[in-house]
XYZ file of N, CA, C and O in Angstrom:
824
model
N -53.746 3.455 -1.831
C -52.901 4.632 -2.011
C -51.560 4.466 -1.296
O -50.516 4.722 -1.854
N -51.650 4.015 -0.024
C -50.407 3.823 0.730
C -49.537 2.747 0.096
O -48.321 2.846 0.060
N -50.208 1.697 -0.397
C -49.471 0.604 -1.039
C -48.771 1.102 -2.294
O -47.614 0.775 -2.566
N -49.479 1.925 -3.075
C -48.896 2.469 -4.295
C -47.701 3.360 -3.969
O -46.673 3.304 -4.632
N -47.844 4.172 -2.914
C -46.754 5.061 -2.510
C -45.515 4.263 -2.108
O -44.393 4.600 -2.472
N -45.749 3.180 -1.351
C -44.621 2.344 -0.934
C -43.924 1.737 -2.138
O -42.697 1.666 -2.207
N -44.712 1.283 -3.104
C -44.134 0.666 -4.302
C -43.310 1.674 -5.105
O -42.248 1.363 -5.622
N -43.856 2.927 -5.190
C -43.121 3.959 -5.913
C -41.809 4.313 -5.220
O -40.779 4.506 -5.856
N -41.858 4.396 -3.878
C -40.649 4.702 -3.118
C -39.619 3.594 -3.272
O -38.426 3.843 -3.409
N -40.090 2.343 -3.242
C -39.183 1.209 -3.396
C -38.531 1.223 -4.765
O -37.335 0.986 -4.920
N -39.340 1.538 -5.792
C -38.805 1.594 -7.152
C -37.773 2.705 -7.286
O -36.733 2.546 -7.920
N -38.067 3.862 -6.661
C -37.127 4.977 -6.704
C -35.821 4.624 -6.005
O -34.734 4.958 -6.476
N -35.927 3.924 -4.864
C -34.729 3.521 -4.132
C -33.871 2.588 -4.964
O -32.645 2.707 -5.017
N -34.517 1.639 -5.665
C -33.768 0.710 -6.513
C -33.109 1.456 -7.663
O -31.971 1.173 -8.028
N -33.814 2.436 -8.218
C -33.264 3.205 -9.335
C -32.033 3.987 -8.906
O -31.070 4.128 -9.647
N -32.048 4.483 -7.661
C -30.897 5.223 -7.146
C -29.744 4.296 -6.825
O -28.589 4.619 -7.042
N -30.057 3.124 -6.270
C -29.014 2.187 -5.846
C -28.309 1.549 -7.032
O -27.122 1.282 -6.982
N -29.042 1.294 -8.112
C -28.469 0.565 -9.242
C -27.254 1.259 -9.827
O -26.190 0.645 -9.966
N -27.310 2.569 -10.156
C -26.108 3.216 -10.705
C -24.981 3.304 -9.709
O -23.815 3.262 -10.070
N -25.304 3.442 -8.399
C -24.264 3.479 -7.374
C -23.523 2.158 -7.335
O -22.305 2.091 -7.267
N -24.288 1.053 -7.377
C -23.669 -0.272 -7.365
C -22.799 -0.466 -8.591
O -21.690 -0.988 -8.525
N -23.320 -0.026 -9.749
C -22.540 -0.160 -10.980
C -21.269 0.653 -10.907
O -20.198 0.220 -11.335
N -21.373 1.869 -10.334
C -20.194 2.725 -10.184
C -19.163 2.080 -9.290
O -17.971 2.079 -9.577
N -19.618 1.462 -8.173
C -18.699 0.812 -7.238
C -17.949 -0.318 -7.903
O -16.798 -0.586 -7.605
N -18.609 -0.998 -8.856
C -17.968 -2.121 -9.527
C -16.999 -1.674 -10.613
O -16.039 -2.349 -10.912
N -17.258 -0.506 -11.225
C -16.486 -0.124 -12.393
C -15.515 1.035 -12.155
O -14.781 1.410 -13.033
N -15.534 1.608 -10.941
C -14.709 2.791 -10.686
C -13.223 2.482 -10.815
O -12.454 3.290 -11.310
N -12.792 1.297 -10.381
C -11.375 0.939 -10.425
C -11.182 -0.408 -11.122
O -10.733 -1.376 -10.508
N -11.529 -0.502 -12.402
C -11.405 -1.787 -13.102
C -9.976 -2.292 -13.162
O -9.744 -3.499 -13.213
N -9.002 -1.384 -13.165
C -7.597 -1.819 -13.228
C -7.236 -2.656 -12.013
O -6.466 -3.614 -12.114
N -7.766 -2.302 -10.833
C -7.456 -3.068 -9.624
C -8.138 -4.428 -9.642
O -7.560 -5.426 -9.208
N -9.363 -4.488 -10.143
C -10.036 -5.779 -10.295
C -9.229 -6.679 -11.218
O -9.012 -7.855 -10.944
N -8.785 -6.110 -12.317
C -7.995 -6.855 -13.290
C -6.649 -7.265 -12.698
O -6.177 -8.387 -12.909
N -6.043 -6.360 -11.950
C -4.734 -6.647 -11.354
C -4.811 -7.838 -10.409
O -3.931 -8.708 -10.422
N -5.842 -7.888 -9.585
C -5.954 -8.984 -8.624
C -6.196 -10.326 -9.304
O -5.913 -11.376 -8.732
N -6.705 -10.290 -10.521
C -6.926 -11.552 -11.255
C -5.676 -11.996 -12.010
O -5.598 -13.125 -12.482
N -4.699 -11.092 -12.134
C -3.488 -11.428 -12.875
C -2.497 -12.168 -11.980
O -2.554 -12.059 -10.756
N -1.574 -12.935 -12.574
C -0.594 -13.683 -11.771
C 0.341 -12.781 -10.969
O 0.783 -13.148 -9.886
N 0.656 -11.589 -11.516
C 1.597 -10.685 -10.848
C 1.061 -9.261 -10.904
O 1.441 -8.473 -11.790
N 0.181 -8.900 -9.996
C -0.388 -7.545 -9.988
C 0.703 -6.489 -9.838
O 1.716 -6.725 -9.171
N 0.467 -5.329 -10.444
C 1.418 -4.227 -10.324
C 0.698 -2.961 -9.872
O -0.451 -2.715 -10.253
N 1.406 -2.178 -9.069
C 0.896 -0.903 -8.587
C 1.928 0.176 -8.881
O 3.128 -0.034 -8.657
N 1.462 1.315 -9.371
C 2.350 2.445 -9.630
C 2.153 3.502 -8.552
O 1.023 3.925 -8.287
N 3.251 3.899 -7.924
C 3.238 5.009 -6.982
C 3.872 6.210 -7.671
O 5.064 6.195 -7.985
N 3.069 7.222 -7.933
C 3.605 8.456 -8.500
C 3.942 9.371 -7.341
O 3.049 9.839 -6.626
N 5.228 9.590 -7.119
C 5.674 10.388 -5.976
C 6.188 11.745 -6.439
O 6.380 11.978 -7.639
N 6.437 12.617 -5.493
C 6.968 13.939 -5.808
C 8.396 13.880 -6.338
O 8.912 14.880 -6.838
N 9.024 12.702 -6.277
C 10.381 12.537 -6.802
C 10.444 11.570 -7.984
O 11.526 11.232 -8.455
N 9.283 11.124 -8.449
C 9.258 10.214 -9.584
C 8.327 9.039 -9.366
O 7.666 8.926 -8.334
N 8.302 8.139 -10.335
C 7.368 7.019 -10.334
C 8.045 5.708 -9.944
O 9.165 5.424 -10.369
N 7.341 4.922 -9.122
C 7.826 3.605 -8.692
C 6.754 2.576 -9.040
O 5.579 2.774 -8.731
N 7.149 1.495 -9.698
C 6.204 0.409 -9.992
C 6.580 -0.805 -9.152
O 7.738 -1.243 -9.153
N 5.593 -1.313 -8.440
C 5.787 -2.455 -7.546
C 5.036 -3.658 -8.106
O 3.851 -3.565 -8.437
N 5.734 -4.774 -8.235
C 5.100 -6.044 -8.617
C 4.797 -6.825 -7.349
O 5.685 -7.050 -6.530
N 3.547 -7.238 -7.184
C 3.115 -7.910 -5.971
C 3.147 -9.427 -6.154
O 2.857 -9.934 -7.237
N 3.506 -10.142 -5.090
C 3.583 -11.607 -5.142
C 2.307 -12.188 -4.558
O 2.223 -12.500 -3.373
N 1.326 -12.341 -5.429
C 0.008 -12.814 -5.001
C 0.042 -14.254 -4.510
O -0.723 -14.635 -3.628
N 0.941 -15.055 -5.066
C 0.998 -16.469 -4.689
C 1.549 -16.662 -3.281
O 0.996 -17.422 -2.488
N 2.642 -15.969 -2.967
C 3.288 -16.172 -1.666
C 2.751 -15.244 -0.579
O 2.915 -15.532 0.611
N 2.136 -14.152 -0.982
C 1.610 -13.196 0.004
C 0.202 -12.742 -0.400
O -0.023 -11.563 -0.666
N -0.745 -13.670 -0.453
C -2.094 -13.315 -0.933
C -2.822 -12.299 -0.057
O -3.499 -11.409 -0.577
N -2.682 -12.426 1.260
C -3.387 -11.512 2.162
C -2.817 -10.106 2.077
O -3.552 -9.113 2.011
N -1.490 -10.012 2.080
C -0.840 -8.703 2.002
C -1.096 -8.033 0.657
O -1.313 -6.820 0.584
N -1.080 -8.836 -0.417
C -1.351 -8.310 -1.754
C -2.762 -7.745 -1.839
O -2.972 -6.616 -2.289
N -3.731 -8.524 -1.396
C -5.118 -8.067 -1.446
C -5.315 -6.819 -0.577
O -5.991 -5.863 -0.970
N -4.708 -6.815 0.592
C -4.803 -5.680 1.506
C -4.236 -4.416 0.861
O -4.875 -3.348 0.878
N -3.056 -4.524 0.275
C -2.397 -3.378 -0.350
C -3.234 -2.840 -1.510
O -3.445 -1.622 -1.635
N -3.740 -3.741 -2.344
C -4.535 -3.329 -3.498
C -5.834 -2.656 -3.060
O -6.286 -1.684 -3.678
N -6.423 -3.136 -1.969
C -7.647 -2.503 -1.474
C -7.388 -1.073 -1.024
O -8.214 -0.176 -1.263
N -6.250 -0.847 -0.383
C -5.904 0.520 0.014
C -5.641 1.400 -1.209
O -6.016 2.567 -1.247
N -4.988 0.827 -2.222
C -4.783 1.550 -3.474
C -6.136 1.884 -4.096
O -6.406 3.022 -4.498
N -6.995 0.880 -4.167
C -8.304 0.992 -4.793
C -9.155 2.081 -4.147
O -9.894 2.814 -4.814
N -9.025 2.232 -2.844
C -9.840 3.197 -2.106
C -9.301 4.627 -2.172
O -9.954 5.569 -1.722
N -8.078 4.778 -2.716
C -7.457 6.095 -2.759
C -6.735 6.467 -1.474
O -6.285 7.607 -1.315
N -6.593 5.500 -0.569
C -5.996 5.765 0.738
C -4.597 6.372 0.630
O -4.253 7.290 1.395
N -3.790 5.869 -0.299
C -2.390 6.303 -0.366
C -2.199 7.663 -1.040
O -1.128 8.273 -0.903
N -3.191 8.123 -1.760
C -3.061 9.400 -2.462
C -2.879 10.542 -1.458
O -3.710 10.738 -0.575
N -1.779 11.264 -1.594
C -1.519 12.377 -0.687
C -0.826 11.989 0.604
O -0.614 12.841 1.468
N -0.445 10.719 0.743
C 0.329 10.320 1.924
C 1.817 10.552 1.660
O 2.225 10.858 0.542
N 2.618 10.385 2.700
C 4.045 10.682 2.584
C 4.899 9.506 3.051
O 4.425 8.613 3.758
N 6.160 9.522 2.641
C 7.172 8.657 3.245
C 7.660 9.400 4.490
O 8.424 10.355 4.390
N 7.178 8.965 5.644
C 7.456 9.702 6.885
C 8.697 9.200 7.610
O 9.169 9.844 8.544
N 9.229 8.075 7.167
C 10.411 7.486 7.811
C 11.383 7.059 6.720
O 11.118 6.112 5.979
N 12.504 7.775 6.611
C 13.458 7.538 5.522
C 14.847 7.361 6.113
O 15.433 8.290 6.675
N 15.379 6.143 5.949
C 16.695 5.824 6.504
C 17.535 5.201 5.387
O 17.250 4.077 4.934
N 18.536 5.918 4.967
C 19.335 5.575 3.791
C 19.789 4.119 3.779
O 19.618 3.417 2.781
N 20.371 3.644 4.863
C 20.928 2.286 4.878
C 19.993 1.300 5.584
O 20.431 0.319 6.168
N 18.692 1.552 5.472
C 17.711 0.656 6.084
C 16.487 0.510 5.173
O 16.333 -0.487 4.472
N 15.605 1.530 5.157
C 14.391 1.426 4.350
C 13.701 2.786 4.281
O 14.077 3.723 4.996
N 12.682 2.875 3.411
C 11.824 4.053 3.359
C 10.393 3.570 3.643
O 9.934 2.594 3.062
N 9.717 4.249 4.541
C 8.411 3.786 5.019
C 7.348 4.857 4.798
O 7.581 6.049 5.018
N 6.175 4.421 4.368
C 5.092 5.369 4.133
C 3.731 4.705 4.173
O 3.583 3.559 4.587
N 2.738 5.486 3.728
C 1.388 4.949 3.608
C 0.477 5.171 4.787
O -0.660 4.686 4.786
N 0.932 5.931 5.791
C 0.111 6.089 6.978
C -0.256 7.512 7.343
O -1.236 7.731 8.057
N 0.532 8.490 6.848
C 0.325 9.884 7.249
C 0.077 10.771 6.029
O 0.702 10.595 4.988
N -0.804 11.741 6.200
C -1.055 12.731 5.161
C 0.067 13.768 5.155
O 0.943 13.753 6.022
N 0.012 14.672 4.190
C 1.068 15.691 4.070
C 1.168 16.584 5.310
O 2.232 17.098 5.618
N 0.045 16.767 5.994
C 0.082 17.564 7.227
C 0.328 16.700 8.457
O 0.096 17.123 9.584
N 0.825 15.472 8.215
C 1.240 14.530 9.257
C 0.091 14.116 10.190
O 0.282 13.913 11.385
N -1.062 13.979 9.597
C -2.176 13.395 10.329
C -2.282 11.927 9.952
O -2.264 11.579 8.768
N -2.395 11.075 10.948
C -2.483 9.638 10.680
C -3.841 9.318 10.090
O -4.875 9.743 10.593
N -3.833 8.561 9.002
C -5.075 8.247 8.315
C -5.749 7.021 8.931
O -5.064 6.098 9.392
N -7.070 6.995 8.938
C -7.775 5.817 9.456
C -7.519 4.603 8.571
O -7.279 4.742 7.367
N -7.551 3.437 9.170
C -7.264 2.202 8.435
C -8.348 1.157 8.681
O -9.196 1.307 9.558
N -8.255 0.095 7.911
C -9.110 -1.071 8.154
C -8.454 -1.943 9.227
O -7.393 -1.623 9.759
N -9.089 -3.055 9.500
C -8.573 -3.962 10.530
C -7.218 -4.533 10.119
O -6.931 -4.700 8.923
N -6.356 -4.861 11.090
C -5.044 -5.464 10.782
C -5.200 -6.808 10.089
O -6.244 -7.467 10.191
N -4.144 -7.203 9.404
C -4.153 -8.485 8.697
C -3.157 -9.453 9.335
O -2.301 -9.052 10.122
N -3.278 -10.707 8.948
C -2.368 -11.748 9.436
C -0.980 -11.541 8.828
O -0.843 -11.235 7.648
N 0.035 -11.703 9.638
C 1.418 -11.552 9.202
C 1.833 -12.748 8.342
O 1.734 -13.901 8.769
N 2.305 -12.470 7.129
C 2.731 -13.532 6.208
C 4.258 -13.618 6.106
O 4.800 -14.046 5.089
N 4.958 -13.250 7.170
C 6.423 -13.233 7.136
C 7.042 -14.599 6.850
O 8.182 -14.681 6.381
N 6.312 -15.672 7.120
C 6.857 -17.025 6.931
C 6.685 -17.534 5.503
O 6.838 -18.733 5.244
N 6.419 -16.623 4.548
C 6.154 -17.052 3.170
C 7.404 -17.357 2.351
O 7.307 -17.751 1.184
N 8.572 -17.169 2.919
C 9.820 -17.487 2.214
C 10.455 -16.304 1.494
O 11.610 -16.384 1.073
N 9.719 -15.208 1.356
C 10.285 -14.016 0.714
C 11.178 -13.271 1.705
O 10.846 -13.172 2.887
N 12.279 -12.748 1.226
C 13.283 -12.118 2.086
C 13.283 -10.595 1.945
O 12.941 -10.051 0.898
N 13.694 -9.930 2.999
C 13.817 -8.475 2.994
C 15.135 -8.074 2.338
O 16.099 -7.687 2.995
N 15.141 -8.187 1.012
C 16.307 -7.836 0.204
C 16.118 -6.432 -0.380
O 15.018 -5.876 -0.336
N 17.181 -5.844 -0.939
C 17.052 -4.496 -1.505
C 15.916 -4.396 -2.531
O 15.751 -5.281 -3.374
N 15.134 -3.344 -2.405
C 14.022 -3.011 -3.292
C 12.821 -3.946 -3.165
O 11.919 -3.895 -4.001
N 12.805 -4.791 -2.135
C 11.583 -5.532 -1.852
C 10.673 -4.666 -0.992
O 11.122 -3.731 -0.326
N 9.378 -4.989 -1.014
C 8.375 -4.201 -0.301
C 7.730 -5.082 0.755
O 7.344 -6.230 0.485
N 7.621 -4.560 1.960
C 7.085 -5.344 3.076
C 6.074 -4.524 3.869
O 6.066 -3.289 3.810
N 5.245 -5.220 4.627
C 4.269 -4.559 5.482
C 4.938 -4.095 6.773
O 5.647 -4.866 7.430
N 4.710 -2.840 7.121
C 5.151 -2.328 8.421
C 4.146 -2.769 9.478
O 2.986 -3.048 9.174
N 4.583 -2.840 10.712
C 3.696 -3.246 11.806
C 4.232 -2.707 13.119
O 5.335 -2.166 13.186
N 3.442 -2.884 14.169
C 3.896 -2.547 15.507
C 4.597 -3.775 16.096
O 4.855 -4.758 15.387
N 4.863 -3.761 17.391
C 5.455 -4.933 18.041
C 4.500 -6.119 18.068
O 4.927 -7.260 18.248
N 3.213 -5.848 17.916
C 2.235 -6.940 17.828
C 2.402 -7.620 16.474
O 2.473 -6.951 15.431
N 2.452 -8.948 16.476
C 2.814 -9.687 15.266
C 1.822 -9.465 14.120
O 2.216 -9.191 12.992
N 0.545 -9.591 14.396
C -0.485 -9.457 13.356
C -1.124 -8.068 13.423
O -2.325 -7.935 13.680
N -0.339 -7.036 13.186
C -0.832 -5.661 13.366
C -0.719 -4.788 12.123
O -1.037 -3.602 12.169
N -0.284 -5.346 10.985
C -0.101 -4.543 9.774
C -1.441 -4.046 9.240
O -2.421 -4.793 9.187
N -1.457 -2.767 8.824
C -2.659 -2.217 8.199
C -2.276 -1.617 6.839
O -2.163 -2.345 5.865
N -2.046 -0.297 6.801
C -1.757 0.341 5.510
C -0.285 0.658 5.280
O 0.152 0.794 4.131
N 0.487 0.814 6.346
C 1.867 1.242 6.171
C 2.748 0.128 5.597
O 2.603 -1.045 5.958
N 3.659 0.527 4.741
C 4.574 -0.405 4.088
C 5.958 0.231 4.033
O 6.113 1.422 4.265
N 6.952 -0.586 3.720
C 8.293 -0.033 3.537
C 8.996 -0.727 2.387
O 8.688 -1.868 2.037
N 9.928 0.013 1.805
C 10.779 -0.520 0.738
C 12.187 -0.646 1.292
O 12.778 0.346 1.753
N 12.706 -1.852 1.303
C 14.066 -2.084 1.803
C 15.081 -1.432 0.862
O 14.992 -1.597 -0.360
N 16.037 -0.724 1.424
C 17.091 -0.125 0.603
C 18.378 -0.946 0.642
O 19.277 -0.746 -0.173
N 18.473 -1.860 1.593
C 19.610 -2.777 1.721
C 19.057 -4.138 2.117
O 17.854 -4.305 2.327
N 19.931 -5.113 2.226
C 19.516 -6.434 2.697
C 19.326 -6.382 4.215
O 20.272 -6.138 4.960
N 18.091 -6.588 4.647
C 17.758 -6.524 6.071
C 17.362 -7.908 6.595
O 16.195 -8.183 6.898
N 18.368 -8.771 6.682
C 18.120 -10.145 7.103
C 17.481 -10.262 8.469
O 16.729 -11.213 8.729
N 17.746 -9.303 9.351
C 17.195 -9.384 10.702
C 15.679 -9.171 10.718
O 15.024 -9.444 11.728
N 15.114 -8.726 9.578
C 13.668 -8.567 9.482
C 12.974 -9.821 8.949
O 11.738 -9.877 8.920
N 13.754 -10.807 8.542
C 13.173 -12.020 7.973
C 12.602 -12.937 9.046
O 13.004 -12.897 10.211
N 11.691 -13.776 8.625
C 11.113 -14.781 9.522
C 12.190 -15.777 9.940
O 12.941 -16.281 9.113
N 12.270 -16.056 11.236
C 13.240 -17.039 11.727
C 12.608 -18.036 12.700
O 13.140 -19.118 12.911
N 11.474 -17.649 13.267
C 10.768 -18.509 14.221
C 9.370 -17.923 14.397
O 9.129 -16.761 14.040
N 8.438 -18.714 14.918
C 7.092 -18.176 15.132
C 7.113 -16.859 15.911
O 7.839 -16.727 16.897
N 6.380 -15.885 15.405
C 6.320 -14.584 16.065
C 7.372 -13.593 15.618
O 7.475 -12.497 16.171
N 8.182 -13.960 14.613
C 9.227 -13.059 14.131
C 9.000 -12.704 12.664
O 8.317 -13.416 11.930
N 9.589 -11.606 12.240
C 9.637 -11.273 10.824
C 8.618 -10.259 10.342
O 7.581 -10.030 10.974
N 8.982 -9.647 9.217
C 8.129 -8.673 8.532
C 7.816 -9.208 7.136
O 8.716 -9.622 6.404
N 6.547 -9.187 6.779
C 6.081 -9.867 5.568
C 6.412 -9.099 4.291
O 5.881 -8.012 4.051
N 7.264 -9.691 3.470
C 7.529 -9.164 2.131
C 6.394 -9.617 1.214
O 5.974 -10.769 1.255
N 5.907 -8.683 0.385
C 4.805 -9.049 -0.511
C 5.004 -8.539 -1.936
O 4.127 -8.707 -2.784
N 6.160 -7.937 -2.209
C 6.397 -7.460 -3.559
C 7.806 -6.918 -3.729
O 8.638 -6.998 -2.819
N 8.056 -6.376 -4.920
C 9.379 -5.838 -5.226
C 9.237 -4.702 -6.231
O 8.288 -4.661 -7.033
N 10.175 -3.781 -6.191
C 10.200 -2.679 -7.137
C 10.748 -3.197 -8.468
O 11.842 -3.760 -8.523
N 9.973 -3.008 -9.531
C 10.416 -3.449 -10.865
C 10.717 -2.265 -11.782
O 11.357 -2.443 -12.821
N 10.247 -1.091 -11.420
C 10.584 0.143 -12.135
C 10.727 1.259 -11.096
O 9.975 1.301 -10.133
N 11.707 2.125 -11.323
C 11.853 3.263 -10.424
C 12.787 3.037 -9.252
O 12.671 3.728 -8.231
N 13.721 2.108 -9.393
C 14.695 1.924 -8.308
C 15.505 3.203 -8.100
O 15.917 3.507 -6.965
N 15.716 3.938 -9.189
C 16.429 5.207 -9.067
C 15.641 6.210 -8.232
O 16.229 7.051 -7.527
N 14.318 6.111 -8.276
C 13.476 6.999 -7.475
C 13.585 6.617 -6.000
O 13.680 7.485 -5.120
N 13.590 5.314 -5.725
C 13.814 4.853 -4.352
C 15.143 5.400 -3.842
O 15.242 5.873 -2.694
N 16.164 5.367 -4.701
C 17.482 5.865 -4.306
C 17.472 7.373 -4.061
O 18.190 7.873 -3.186
N 16.669 8.106 -4.819
C 16.527 9.545 -4.565
C 15.890 9.783 -3.197
O 16.332 10.638 -2.426
N 14.844 9.015 -2.924
C 14.116 9.202 -1.666
C 15.006 8.872 -0.473
O 15.019 9.601 0.531
N 15.777 7.801 -0.580
C 16.599 7.379 0.554
C 17.678 8.401 0.910
O 18.207 8.389 2.031
N 17.992 9.290 -0.041
C 19.073 10.257 0.156
C 18.589 11.631 0.608
O 19.408 12.536 0.804
N 17.281 11.811 0.787
C 16.802 13.147 1.168
C 17.237 13.482 2.597
O 17.491 12.589 3.419
N 17.298 14.765 2.880
C 17.654 15.224 4.225
C 16.515 14.925 5.195
O 15.338 15.103 4.862
N 16.888 14.465 6.388
C 15.883 14.073 7.379
C 16.211 14.683 8.746
O 17.306 15.181 8.975
N 15.216 14.604 9.628
C 15.405 15.046 11.005
C 14.506 14.221 11.911
O 13.493 13.669 11.468
N 14.852 14.108 13.195
C 13.941 13.438 14.136
C 12.642 14.242 14.264
O 12.643 15.469 14.180
N 11.560 13.533 14.445
C 10.263 14.185 14.593
C 9.383 13.319 15.493
O 9.760 12.200 15.850
N 8.203 13.818 15.852
C 7.290 12.980 16.651
C 6.816 11.736 15.901
O 6.258 10.824 16.513
N 7.056 11.685 14.579
C 6.515 10.603 13.760
C 7.542 9.523 13.448
O 7.186 8.385 13.156
N 8.797 9.869 13.496
C 9.855 8.877 13.305
C 11.194 9.513 13.657
O 11.292 10.731 13.834
N 12.215 8.683 13.726
C 13.553 9.179 14.013
C 14.203 9.825 12.794
O 15.277 10.419 12.901
N 13.548 9.696 11.615
C 14.138 10.221 10.382
C 13.036 10.634 9.416
O 12.720 9.911 8.471
N 12.457 11.799 9.658
C 11.387 12.328 8.811
C 11.967 13.338 7.828
O 12.733 14.218 8.225
N 11.657 13.222 6.532
C 12.210 14.163 5.551
C 11.910 15.622 5.883
O 10.806 15.961 6.326
N 12.907 16.480 5.676
C 12.723 17.918 5.888
C 11.681 18.466 4.917
O 10.854 19.308 5.274
N 11.738 18.004 3.677
C 10.735 18.344 2.675
C 9.908 17.088 2.396
O 10.465 16.034 2.092
N 8.582 17.172 2.518
C 7.751 15.981 2.359
C 7.978 15.271 1.028
O 8.061 15.912 -0.024
N 8.119 13.959 1.092
C 8.151 13.130 -0.109
C 6.758 12.524 -0.225
O 6.377 11.650 0.543
N 5.995 13.012 -1.177
C 4.566 12.725 -1.251
C 4.251 11.623 -2.266
O 4.796 11.624 -3.380
N 3.395 10.705 -1.869
C 2.801 9.766 -2.826
C 1.584 10.493 -3.402
O 0.529 10.569 -2.777
N 1.769 11.087 -4.554
C 0.703 11.900 -5.137
C -0.455 11.036 -5.611
O -1.622 11.427 -5.499
N -0.126 9.853 -6.116
C -1.175 8.954 -6.600
C -0.677 7.522 -6.570
O 0.459 7.244 -6.933
N -1.526 6.617 -6.122
C -1.255 5.178 -6.187
C -2.337 4.561 -7.056
O -3.526 4.824 -6.847
N -1.938 3.758 -8.017
C -2.915 3.174 -8.939
C -2.468 1.796 -9.389
O -1.272 1.512 -9.505
N -3.447 0.953 -9.627
C -3.146 -0.358 -10.183
C -2.794 -0.194 -11.652
O -3.379 0.642 -12.355
N -1.828 -0.981 -12.092
C -1.409 -0.934 -13.493
C -2.280 -1.903 -14.266
O -2.344 -3.087 -13.942
N -2.953 -1.393 -15.291
C -3.848 -2.224 -16.090
C -3.070 -3.377 -16.721
O -1.945 -3.197 -17.219
N -3.682 -4.535 -16.743
C -3.053 -5.709 -17.344
C -3.218 -5.656 -18.855
O -4.314 -5.372 -19.363
N -2.133 -5.886 -19.576
C -2.176 -5.900 -21.027
C -2.817 -7.204 -21.495
O -2.258 -8.290 -21.294
N -3.969 -7.119 -22.095
C -4.713 -8.312 -22.503
C -3.972 -9.121 -23.554
O -4.230 -10.300 -23.754
N -3.001 -8.486 -24.261
C -2.264 -9.197 -25.310
C -1.227 -10.131 -24.730
O -0.700 -10.999 -25.419
N -0.875 -9.945 -23.460
C 0.187 -10.752 -22.872
C -0.376 -12.044 -22.317
O -1.521 -12.108 -21.923
């Protein structure tokens, strides 16, 4: 009797786990497909318009995979651009609309030495003063920021993609009114929200 009960419980557990596992594999097929493509793309639907970012998987594989995983998990949905500086960059991906810092995964290795430059409309990983400290926060350069490029061991901010659609939206964001806050020296007066981040499905015909 006890043996039969154990077998029934085990069978029930497997029956419950199977659809969960299948759901985990199929919930975000676009991101799975994106990571297999030569140039993955992510769409950020913001309160000021849509931005499409093309990721450089070849030169920044760790940063690309990290960014896509955060997209895949829904981490960026409802976050804000909390640091907006017209002649520097716009930074987001770390704070919710009520300015609570979101939990992150472990930091990744800095890929600043990959040869990609912090040019206008490129996307790079934000970090602290610690070299290998990037997690979820990223920034979009609004001008050429050569001083952020790799120049020697321990220097630089890793570029991992570029804006291919929605540069006008980046320009709208960079021009919003800002004020100093506990979160940055230039926080928008009205939140600029990333309403949804999603991987762009790869066109099988291409």
